PDB file of C-alpha atoms in Angstrom:
ATOM      1  CA  MET A1269      71.129  81.360 111.021  1.00  0.00           C
ATOM      2  CA  ASP A1270      72.329  78.692 113.461  1.00  0.00           C
ATOM      3  CA  VAL A1271      72.199  79.175 117.226  1.00  0.00           C
ATOM      4  CA  LYS A1272      75.892  80.005 117.599  1.00  0.00           C
ATOM      5  CA  THR A1273      75.804  82.610 114.825  1.00  0.00           C
ATOM      6  CA  GLU A1274      72.627  84.135 116.234  1.00  0.00           C
ATOM      7  CA  THR A1275      74.157  84.332 119.709  1.00  0.00           C
ATOM      8  CA  ARG A1276      77.276  86.035 118.365  1.00  0.00           C
ATOM      9  CA  ALA A1277      75.097  88.548 116.507  1.00  0.00           C
ATOM     10  CA  ARG A1278      73.116  89.342 119.663  1.00  0.00           C
ATOM     11  CA  ILE A1279      76.331  89.822 121.631  1.00  0.00           C
ATOM     12  CA  LEU A1280      77.725  92.165 118.970  1.00  0.00           C
ATOM     13  CA  ASP A1281      74.509  94.209 118.971  1.00  0.00           C
ATOM     14  CA  ALA A1282      74.570  94.458 122.770  1.00  0.00           C
ATOM     15  CA  ALA A1283      78.260  95.391 122.794  1.00  0.00           C
ATOM     16  CA  GLU A1284      77.731  98.077 120.159  1.00  0.00           C
ATOM     17  CA  ARG A1285      74.906  99.651 122.180  1.00  0.00           C
ATOM     18  CA  LEU A1286      76.662  99.544 125.558  1.00  0.00           C
ATOM     19  CA  PHE A1287      79.997 100.716 124.149  1.00  0.00           C
ATOM     20  CA  ALA A1288      78.194 103.623 122.446  1.00  0.00           C
ATOM     21  CA  GLU A1289      76.387 104.579 125.647  1.00  0.00           C
ATOM     22  CA  ARG A1290      79.192 104.203 128.182  1.00  0.00           C
ATOM     23  CA  GLY A1291      82.487 103.658 126.396  1.00  0.00           C
ATOM     24  CA  VAL A1292      84.495 100.516 125.768  1.00  0.00           C
ATOM     25  CA  ALA A1293      86.449 100.612 129.031  1.00  0.00           C
ATOM     26  CA  ASP A1294      83.409 101.074 131.282  1.00  0.00           C
ATOM     27  CA  VAL A1295      81.375  98.038 130.229  1.00  0.00           C
ATOM     28  CA  SER A1296      82.106  94.561 131.559  1.00  0.00           C
ATOM     29  CA  LEU A1297      81.853  91.456 129.407  1.00  0.00           C
ATOM     30  CA  ARG A1298      79.345  90.086 131.904  1.00  0.00           C
ATOM     31  CA  GLU A1299      77.095  93.118 131.356  1.00  0.00           C
ATOM     32  CA  ILE A1300      77.297  92.613 127.608  1.00  0.00           C
ATOM     33  CA  GLY A1301      76.344  88.966 127.967  1.00  0.00           C
ATOM     34  CA  ALA A1302      73.371  89.836 130.176  1.00  0.00           C
ATOM     35  CA  ALA A1303      72.204  92.519 127.730  1.00  0.00           C
ATOM     36  CA  ALA A1304      72.395  89.912 124.960  1.00  0.00           C
ATOM     37  CA  GLY A1305      70.136  87.586 126.968  1.00  0.00           C
ATOM     38  CA  GLN A1306      72.868  85.132 127.958  1.00  0.00           C
ATOM     39  CA  ARG A1307      72.499  83.420 131.338  1.00  0.00           C
ATOM     40  CA  ASN A1308      76.049  82.087 131.289  1.00  0.00           C
ATOM     41  CA  ASN A1309      78.351  84.745 132.747  1.00  0.00           C
ATOM     42  CA  SER A1310      81.175  83.536 130.503  1.00  0.00           C
ATOM     43  CA  ALA A1311      79.185  83.614 127.255  1.00  0.00           C
ATOM     44  CA  VAL A1312      81.099  86.547 125.771  1.00  0.00           C
ATOM     45  CA  GLN A1313      84.468  84.977 126.613  1.00  0.00           C
ATOM     46  CA  TYR A1314      83.300  81.712 125.060  1.00  0.00           C
ATOM     47  CA  HIS A1315      82.364  83.347 121.747  1.00  0.00           C
ATOM     48  CA  PHE A1316      85.010  86.080 121.522  1.00  0.00           C
ATOM     49  CA  GLY A1317      87.687  85.492 124.148  1.00  0.00           C
ATOM     50  CA  THR A1318      88.805  88.961 125.247  1.00  0.00           C
ATOM     51  CA  ARG A1319      87.435  92.493 125.181  1.00  0.00           C
ATOM     52  CA  ASP A1320      89.924  93.436 122.453  1.00  0.00           C
ATOM     53  CA  ALA A1321      88.819  90.476 120.366  1.00  0.00           C
ATOM     54  CA  LEU A1322      85.177  91.523 120.825  1.00  0.00           C
ATOM     55  CA  VAL A1323      85.927  95.074 119.673  1.00  0.00           C
ATOM     56  CA  ARG A1324      87.840  93.683 116.696  1.00  0.00           C
ATOM     57  CA  ALA A1325      84.934  91.392 115.779  1.00  0.00           C
ATOM     58  CA  LEU A1326      82.516  94.324 116.044  1.00  0.00           C
ATOM     59  CA  TYR A1327      84.670  96.399 113.714  1.00  0.00           C
ATOM     60  CA  GLU A1328      85.034  93.541 111.244  1.00  0.00           C
ATOM     61  CA  ASP A1329      81.296  92.861 111.184  1.00  0.00           C
ATOM     62  CA  ARG A1330      80.267  96.501 110.726  1.00  0.00           C
ATOM     63  CA  LEU A1331      83.138  97.730 108.563  1.00  0.00           C
ATOM     64  CA  ALA A1332      83.117  94.997 105.909  1.00  0.00           C
ATOM     65  CA  PRO A1333      80.034  96.300 104.019  1.00  0.00           C
ATOM     66  CA  LEU A1334      81.244  99.903 104.384  1.00  0.00           C
ATOM     67  CA  ASN A1335      84.592  98.830 102.927  1.00  0.00           C
ATOM     68  CA  ARG A1336      82.919  97.239  99.906  1.00  0.00           C
ATOM     69  CA  ARG A1337      80.911 100.417  99.298  1.00  0.00           C
ATOM     70  CA  ARG A1338      84.010 102.631  99.587  1.00  0.00           C
ATOM     71  CA  LEU A1339      85.934 100.453  97.134  1.00  0.00           C
ATOM     72  CA  GLU A1340      82.989 100.675  94.732  1.00  0.00           C
ATOM     73  CA  LEU A1341      82.946 104.479  94.970  1.00  0.00           C
ATOM     74  CA  LEU A1342      86.733 104.687  94.625  1.00  0.00           C
ATOM     75  CA  ALA A1343      86.601 102.579  91.463  1.00  0.00           C
ATOM     76  CA  SER A1344      84.320 105.194  89.895  1.00  0.00           C
ATOM     77  CA  LEU A1345      86.883 107.990  90.402  1.00  0.00           C
ATOM     78  CA  PRO A1346      89.676 108.813  87.956  1.00  0.00           C
ATOM     79  CA  GLU A1347      93.182 108.115  89.196  1.00  0.00           C
ATOM     80  CA  ASP A1348      94.453 111.571  88.233  1.00  0.00           C
ATOM     81  CA  LEU A1349      92.186 113.886  90.217  1.00  0.00           C
ATOM     82  CA  PRO A1350      93.821 117.350  90.275  1.00  0.00           C
ATOM     83  CA  ALA A1351      95.468 118.376  93.547  1.00  0.00           C
ATOM     84  CA  THR A1352      95.971 122.014  92.549  1.00  0.00           C
ATOM     85  CA  GLY A1353      94.292 124.545  90.326  1.00  0.00           C
ATOM     86  CA  PRO A1354      90.619 125.103  89.474  1.00  0.00           C
ATOM     87  CA  GLY A1355      89.555 121.465  89.881  1.00  0.00           C
ATOM     88  CA  ALA A1356      91.269 120.816  93.213  1.00  0.00           C
ATOM     89  CA  LEU A1357      88.317 121.588  95.474  1.00  0.00           C
ATOM     90  CA  ASP A1358      85.953 119.456  93.422  1.00  0.00           C
ATOM     91  CA  ALA A1359      88.477 116.594  93.534  1.00  0.00           C
ATOM     92  CA  LEU A1360      88.728 116.941  97.312  1.00  0.00           C
ATOM     93  CA  ASP A1361      84.929 116.973  97.528  1.00  0.00           C
ATOM     94  CA  ARG A1362      84.704 113.728  95.544  1.00  0.00           C
ATOM     95  CA  LEU A1363      87.242 111.991  97.776  1.00  0.00           C
ATOM     96  CA  VAL A1364      85.484 113.211 100.925  1.00  0.00           C
ATOM     97  CA  ASP A1365      82.236 111.826  99.481  1.00  0.00           C
ATOM     98  CA  VAL A1366      83.840 108.371  99.385  1.00  0.00           C
ATOM     99  CA  TYR A1367      84.698 108.756 103.056  1.00  0.00           C
ATOM    100  CA  VAL A1368      81.354 110.154 104.241  1.00  0.00           C
ATOM    101  CA  ARG A1369      78.686 108.469 102.134  1.00  0.00           C
ATOM    102  CA  PRO A1370      79.087 104.785 103.143  1.00  0.00           C
ATOM    103  CA  LEU A1371      78.836 105.554 106.871  1.00  0.00           C
ATOM    104  CA  ALA A1372      75.880 107.891 106.297  1.00  0.00           C
ATOM    105  CA  GLU A1373      74.138 105.263 104.153  1.00  0.00           C
ATOM    106  CA  ALA A1374      74.726 102.623 106.825  1.00  0.00           C
ATOM    107  CA  MET A1375      73.157 104.926 109.417  1.00  0.00           C
ATOM    108  CA  ARG A1376      70.137 105.500 107.166  1.00  0.00           C
ATOM    109  CA  ASP A1377      69.639 101.986 105.795  1.00  0.00           C
ATOM    110  CA  GLY A1378      70.950  99.786 108.609  1.00  0.00           C
ATOM    111  CA  ARG A1379      69.232  98.268 111.614  1.00  0.00           C
ATOM    112  CA  ALA A1380      66.615 100.446 113.289  1.00  0.00           C
ATOM    113  CA  ASP A1381      68.420  99.924 116.608  1.00  0.00           C
ATOM    114  CA  SER A1382      71.916 100.618 115.242  1.00  0.00           C
ATOM    115  CA  HIS A1383      74.361 102.418 117.524  1.00  0.00           C
ATOM    116  CA  TYR A1384      77.335 102.090 115.177  1.00  0.00           C
ATOM    117  CA  ALA A1385      77.893 105.793 114.431  1.00  0.00           C
ATOM    118  CA  ARG A1386      77.696 106.543 118.155  1.00  0.00           C
ATOM    119  CA  PHE A1387      80.086 103.691 118.935  1.00  0.00           C
ATOM    120  CA  ILE A1388      82.635 104.855 116.353  1.00  0.00           C
ATOM    121  CA  HIS A1389      82.507 108.449 117.569  1.00  0.00           C
ATOM    122  CA  ARG A1390      82.800 107.564 121.245  1.00  0.00           C
ATOM    123  CA  PHE A1391      85.616 105.087 120.635  1.00  0.00           C
ATOM    124  CA  THR A1392      87.506 107.709 118.612  1.00  0.00           C
ATOM    125  CA  LEU A1393      87.180 110.142 121.520  1.00  0.00           C
ATOM    126  CA  GLU A1394      88.695 107.438 123.716  1.00  0.00           C
ATOM    127  CA  GLY A1395      91.791 107.414 121.511  1.00  0.00           C
ATOM    128  CA  ALA A1396      90.985 104.788 118.888  1.00  0.00           C
ATOM    129  CA  PRO A1397      92.789 105.292 115.556  1.00  0.00           C
ATOM    130  CA  VAL A1398      90.846 106.654 112.592  1.00  0.00           C
ATOM    131  CA  THR A1399      91.695 103.430 110.753  1.00  0.00           C
ATOM    132  CA  PRO A1400      91.629 100.351 113.004  1.00  0.00           C
ATOM    133  CA  PRO A1401      94.493  97.856 112.554  1.00  0.00           C
ATOM    134  CA  LEU A1402      92.510  95.300 110.565  1.00  0.00           C
ATOM    135  CA  GLY A1403      92.971  93.504 107.255  1.00  0.00           C
ATOM    136  CA  ALA A1404      92.454  94.953 103.788  1.00  0.00           C
ATOM    137  CA  GLU A1405      89.135  93.134 103.399  1.00  0.00           C
ATOM    138  CA  THR A1406      87.789  95.294 106.233  1.00  0.00           C
ATOM    139  CA  THR A1407      89.667  98.590 105.934  1.00  0.00           C
ATOM    140  CA  GLY A1408      91.161  98.627 102.431  1.00  0.00           C
ATOM    141  CA  GLY A1409      88.640 101.220 101.234  1.00  0.00           C
ATOM    142  CA  VAL A1410      89.095 103.669 104.077  1.00  0.00           C
ATOM    143  CA  ARG A1411      92.885 103.286 103.941  1.00  0.00           C
ATOM    144  CA  GLU A1412      92.919 104.080 100.226  1.00  0.00           C
ATOM    145  CA  VAL A1413      90.658 107.128 100.457  1.00  0.00           C
ATOM    146  CA  LEU A1414      92.631 108.521 103.413  1.00  0.00           C
ATOM    147  CA  ALA A1415      95.888 107.924 101.524  1.00  0.00           C
ATOM    148  CA  ARG A1416      94.527 109.757  98.481  1.00  0.00           C
ATOM    149  CA  LEU A1417      93.288 112.640 100.625  1.00  0.00           C
ATOM    150  CA  ASP A1418      96.685 112.866 102.311  1.00  0.00           C
ATOM    151  CA  ALA A1419      98.449 112.782  98.937  1.00  0.00           C
ATOM    152  CA  ALA A1420      96.168 115.532  97.603  1.00  0.00           C
ATOM    153  CA  LEU A1421      96.922 117.737 100.601  1.00  0.00           C
ATOM    154  CA  ALA A1422     100.653 117.034 100.311  1.00  0.00           C
ATOM    155  CA  ALA A1423     100.693 117.873  96.596  1.00  0.00           C
ATOM    156  CA  ALA A1424      98.748 121.087  97.158  1.00  0.00           C
ATOM    157  CA  ALA A1425     100.968 122.213 100.035  1.00  0.00           C
ATOM    158  CA  PRO A1426     104.400 120.559  99.701  1.00  0.00           C
ATOM    159  CA  GLY A1427     105.743 122.349 102.755  1.00  0.00           C
ATOM    160  CA  GLN A1428     102.935 121.290 105.071  1.00  0.00           C
ATOM    161  CA  ALA A1429     104.097 119.027 107.910  1.00  0.00           C
ATOM    162  CA  PRO A1430     102.738 115.448 107.790  1.00  0.00           C
ATOM    163  CA  ALA A1431     101.571 115.893 111.390  1.00  0.00           C
ATOM    164  CA  ARG A1432      99.359 118.802 110.329  1.00  0.00           C
ATOM    165  CA  ARG A1433      97.813 116.746 107.529  1.00  0.00           C
ATOM    166  CA  ALA A1434      97.200 113.863 109.944  1.00  0.00           C
ATOM    167  CA  LEU A1435      95.542 116.260 112.386  1.00  0.00           C
ATOM    168  CA  ARG A1436      93.244 117.616 109.693  1.00  0.00           C
ATOM    169  CA  LEU A1437      92.234 114.113 108.629  1.00  0.00           C
ATOM    170  CA  ARG A1438      91.450 113.213 112.240  1.00  0.00           C
ATOM    171  CA  LEU A1439      89.438 116.424 112.658  1.00  0.00           C
ATOM    172  CA  MET A1440      87.483 115.485 109.529  1.00  0.00           C
ATOM    173  CA  HIS A1441      86.802 112.031 110.992  1.00  0.00           C
ATOM    174  CA  LEU A1442      85.616 113.522 114.301  1.00  0.00           C
ATOM    175  CA  LEU A1443      83.360 115.988 112.494  1.00  0.00           C
ATOM    176  CA  VAL A1444      81.772 113.259 110.379  1.00  0.00           C
ATOM    177  CA  THR A1445      81.261 110.768 113.196  1.00  0.00           C
ATOM    178  CA  ALA A1446      79.965 113.409 115.629  1.00  0.00           C
ATOM    179  CA  THR A1447      77.345 114.630 113.152  1.00  0.00           C
ATOM    180  CA  LEU A1448      76.220 111.132 112.192  1.00  0.00           C
ATOM    181  CA  ALA A1449      76.215 109.964 115.824  1.00  0.00           C
ATOM    182  CA  ASP A1450      73.965 112.885 116.750  1.00  0.00           C
ATOM    183  CA  THR A1451      71.663 112.200 113.796  1.00  0.00           C
ATOM    184  CA  GLU A1452      71.525 108.488 114.643  1.00  0.00           C
ATOM    185  CA  ARG A1453      70.570 109.328 118.236  1.00  0.00           C
ATOM    186  CA  ARG A1454      67.843 111.733 117.108  1.00  0.00           C
ATOM    187  CA  LEU A1455      66.376 109.155 114.734  1.00  0.00           C
ATOM    188  CA  ALA A1456      66.372 106.582 117.538  1.00  0.00           C
ATOM    189  CA  ASP A1457      64.563 109.089 119.769  1.00  0.00           C
ATOM    190  CA  GLY A1458      61.827 109.464 117.160  1.00  0.00           C
ATOM    191  CA  VAL A1459      62.691 113.037 116.196  1.00  0.00           C
ATOM    192  CA  GLU A1460      61.054 113.967 112.899  1.00  0.00           C
ATOM    193  CA  ILE A1461      63.773 114.745 110.379  1.00  0.00           C
ATOM    194  CA  ASP A1462      62.927 117.196 107.606  1.00  0.00           C
ATOM    195  CA  LEU A1463      66.182 117.500 105.661  1.00  0.00           C
ATOM    196  CA  PRO A1464      66.742 115.253 102.613  1.00  0.00           C
ATOM    197  CA  PHE A1465      69.505 112.710 103.024  1.00  0.00           C
ATOM    198  CA  ASP A1466      71.731 114.041 100.259  1.00  0.00           C
ATOM    199  CA  GLU A1467      71.556 117.507 101.799  1.00  0.00           C
ATOM    200  CA  LEU A1468      73.009 116.087 105.016  1.00  0.00           C
ATOM    201  CA  ILE A1469      75.860 114.581 103.019  1.00  0.00           C
ATOM    202  CA  GLY A1470      76.338 117.868 101.172  1.00  0.00           C
ATOM    203  CA  GLU A1471      76.538 119.892 104.386  1.00  0.00           C
ATOM    204  CA  LEU A1472      78.850 117.352 105.971  1.00  0.00           C
ATOM    205  CA  LYS A1473      81.139 117.325 102.943  1.00  0.00           C
ATOM    206  CA  ALA A1474      81.201 121.113 102.816  1.00  0.00           C
ATOM    207  CA  ALA A1475      82.348 121.244 106.435  1.00  0.00           C
ATOM    208  CA  ALA A1476      84.880 118.426 105.966  1.00  0.00           C
ATOM    209  CA  VAL A1477      86.391 119.998 102.849  1.00  0.00           C
ATOM    210  CA  GLY A1478      86.635 123.262 104.771  1.00  0.00           C
ATOM    211  CA  VAL A1479      88.643 121.529 107.500  1.00  0.00           C
ATOM    212  CA  LEU A1480      91.006 119.938 104.990  1.00  0.00           C
ATOM    213  CA  ALA A1481      91.414 122.835 102.573  1.00  0.00           C
ATOM    214  CA  GLU A1482      91.676 125.807 104.935  1.00  0.00           C
ATOM    215  CA  PRO A1483      94.985 127.444 104.002  1.00  0.00           C
ATOM    216  CA  GLU A1484      97.714 127.762 106.560  1.00  0.00           C
ATOM    217  CA  PRO A1485      98.180 131.376 107.639  1.00  0.00           C
ATOM    218  CA  GLU A1486     101.444 132.987 106.720  1.00  0.00           C
ATOM    219  CA  PRO A1487     103.714 133.454 109.761  1.00  0.00           C
ATOM    220  CA  GLY A1488     102.499 136.414 111.797  1.00  0.00           C
ATOM    221  CA  THR A1489      99.227 136.748 109.862  1.00  0.00           C
ATOM    222  CA  ASP A1490      95.646 135.588 110.242  1.00  0.00           C
ATOM    223  CA  PRO A1491      94.033 135.454 106.798  1.00  0.00           C
ATOM    224  CA  GLY A1492      90.689 134.285 108.181  1.00  0.00           C
ATOM    225  CA  PRO A1493      88.440 131.480 106.925  1.00  0.00           C
ATOM    226  CA  GLY A1494      88.078 130.903 103.213  1.00  0.00           C
ATOM    227  CA  THR A1495      90.848 133.332 102.248  1.00  0.00           C
ATOM    228  CA  ALA A1496      93.246 132.165  99.580  1.00  0.00           C
ATOM    229  CA  PRO A1497      96.897 132.598 100.514  1.00  0.00           C
ATOM    230  CA  GLU A1498      99.252 134.427  98.183  1.00  0.00           C
ATOM    231  CA  SER A1499     101.310 131.259  98.231  1.00  0.00           C
ATOM    232  CA  GLY A1500     100.676 127.922  99.888  1.00  0.00           C
ATOM    233  CA  THR A1501      98.069 125.237  99.630  1.00  0.00           C
ATOM    234  CA  GLY A1502      96.600 125.885  96.204  1.00  0.00           C
ATOM    235  CA  ILE A1503      93.340 124.461  97.582  1.00  0.00           C
ATOM    236  CA  GLY A1504      92.074 127.253  99.829  1.00  0.00           C
ATOM    237  CA  THR A1505      90.337 129.190  97.043  1.00  0.00           C
ATOM    238  CA  GLY A1506      87.403 130.222  99.197  1.00  0.00           C
ATOM    239  CA  ALA A1507      84.912 128.251  97.080  1.00  0.00           C
ATOM    240  CA  ASN A1508      83.531 124.936  98.244  1.00  0.00           C
ATOM    241  CA  PRO A1509      81.716 122.910  95.548  1.00  0.00           C
ATOM    242  CA  ALA A1510      79.356 121.234  98.003  1.00  0.00           C
ATOM    243  CA  ARG A1511      78.467 124.601  99.570  1.00  0.00           C
ATOM    244  CA  ALA A1512      78.204 126.347  96.219  1.00  0.00           C
ATOM    245  CA  SER A1513      75.651 123.801  95.007  1.00  0.00           C
ATOM    246  CA  GLY A1514      73.293 124.526  97.869  1.00  0.00           C
ATOM    247  CA  GLY A1515      74.795 121.965 100.235  1.00  0.00           C
ATOM    248  CA  ARG A1516      73.759 119.005  98.057  1.00  0.00           C
ATOM    249  CA  ALA A1517      76.023 116.038  97.503  1.00  0.00           C
ATOM    250  CA  HIS A1518      76.681 114.168  94.256  1.00  0.00           C
ATOM    251  CA  GLY A1519      73.893 111.772  93.318  1.00  0.00           C
ATOM    252  CA  SER A1520      70.128 111.756  93.758  1.00  0.00           C
ATOM    253  CA  ARG A1521      68.128 112.599  96.848  1.00  0.00           C
ATOM    254  CA  ALA A1522      67.493 109.622  99.040  1.00  0.00           C
ATOM    255  CA  GLY A1523      64.642 110.450 101.403  1.00  0.00           C
ATOM    256  CA  SER A1524      64.395 112.602 104.475  1.00  0.00           C
ATOM    257  CA  ARG A1525      65.814 110.677 107.410  1.00  0.00           C
ATOM    258  CA  ALA A1526      68.789 112.847 108.186  1.00  0.00           C
ATOM    259  CA  ALA A1527      69.569 116.262 109.615  1.00  0.00           C
ATOM    260  CA  SER A1528      72.484 118.624 109.625  1.00  0.00           C
ATOM    261  CA  SER A1529      74.048 119.728 112.873  1.00  0.00           C
ATOM    262  CA  SER A1530      72.443 123.153 112.455  1.00  0.00           C
ATOM    263  CA  SER A1531      69.005 121.514 112.276  1.00  0.00           C
ATOM    264  CA  ALA A1532      69.880 119.515 115.366  1.00  0.00           C
ATOM    265  CA  ARG A1533      70.655 122.698 117.262  1.00  0.00           C
ATOM    266  CA  ARG A1534      67.359 124.289 116.216  1.00  0.00           C
ATOM    267  CA  LYS A1535      65.391 121.304 117.475  1.00  0.00           C
ATOM    268  CA  SER A1536      67.430 120.490 120.553  1.00  0.00           C
ATOM    269  CA  ALA A1537      64.773 121.938 122.847  1.00  0.00           C
ATOM    270  CA  SER A1538      62.062 119.652 121.464  1.00  0.00           C
TER     271      SER A1538
END
């Protein structure tokens, strides 16, 4: 790695950490440069230009491998996953897996000092879009899986407003990033994690599918969670495949460096 490339990498690492800790708007480029070990106050501007360009570069650097993994997982799925009927929940679970697993794997297998999950979650809370406006080489995978999830929800509930589907997809994104950000923080703090990795993914998928598949109540009624409507979504059957299988995700176990949000609450006093 040449000096310029190494300097850019250090600046990106410093930006990721400071943005995760304090938010994008509350960190100056000078602070990022200092945290990256740069004596020149204009080092960040020299390498990236503007704050927006720095955020874009951070996304591009971190999202590219996640995009490749998502495209790989998408390629393994059939094109005609059922949107209604007995197989609809399992199909939704498989699509959610494509969304969740790459980010969870990056948290587990990435740099020991990674703050990426925390950065993504905080930036989303600041109003960032679920899918940043970047090229297909960076976001093609996430765009495709979100489009397929949206299409599945639309097919299952033709009368559902697009705004409601968009809200549910954003809620899913917030749920996933919040859980992984909390787990990433706990790992960084040296908290001993005792839940196998695939069980984290299984719990996270179960919750995400619940957000997406919860049937809309009939006007003037409150059917409660997990109750199938007499007419409507065709997904809200009250049975979640990830939950029904003991919270485990598809695939083999992959170690024990992750925890569900319920485990985090139990250990929060430690």
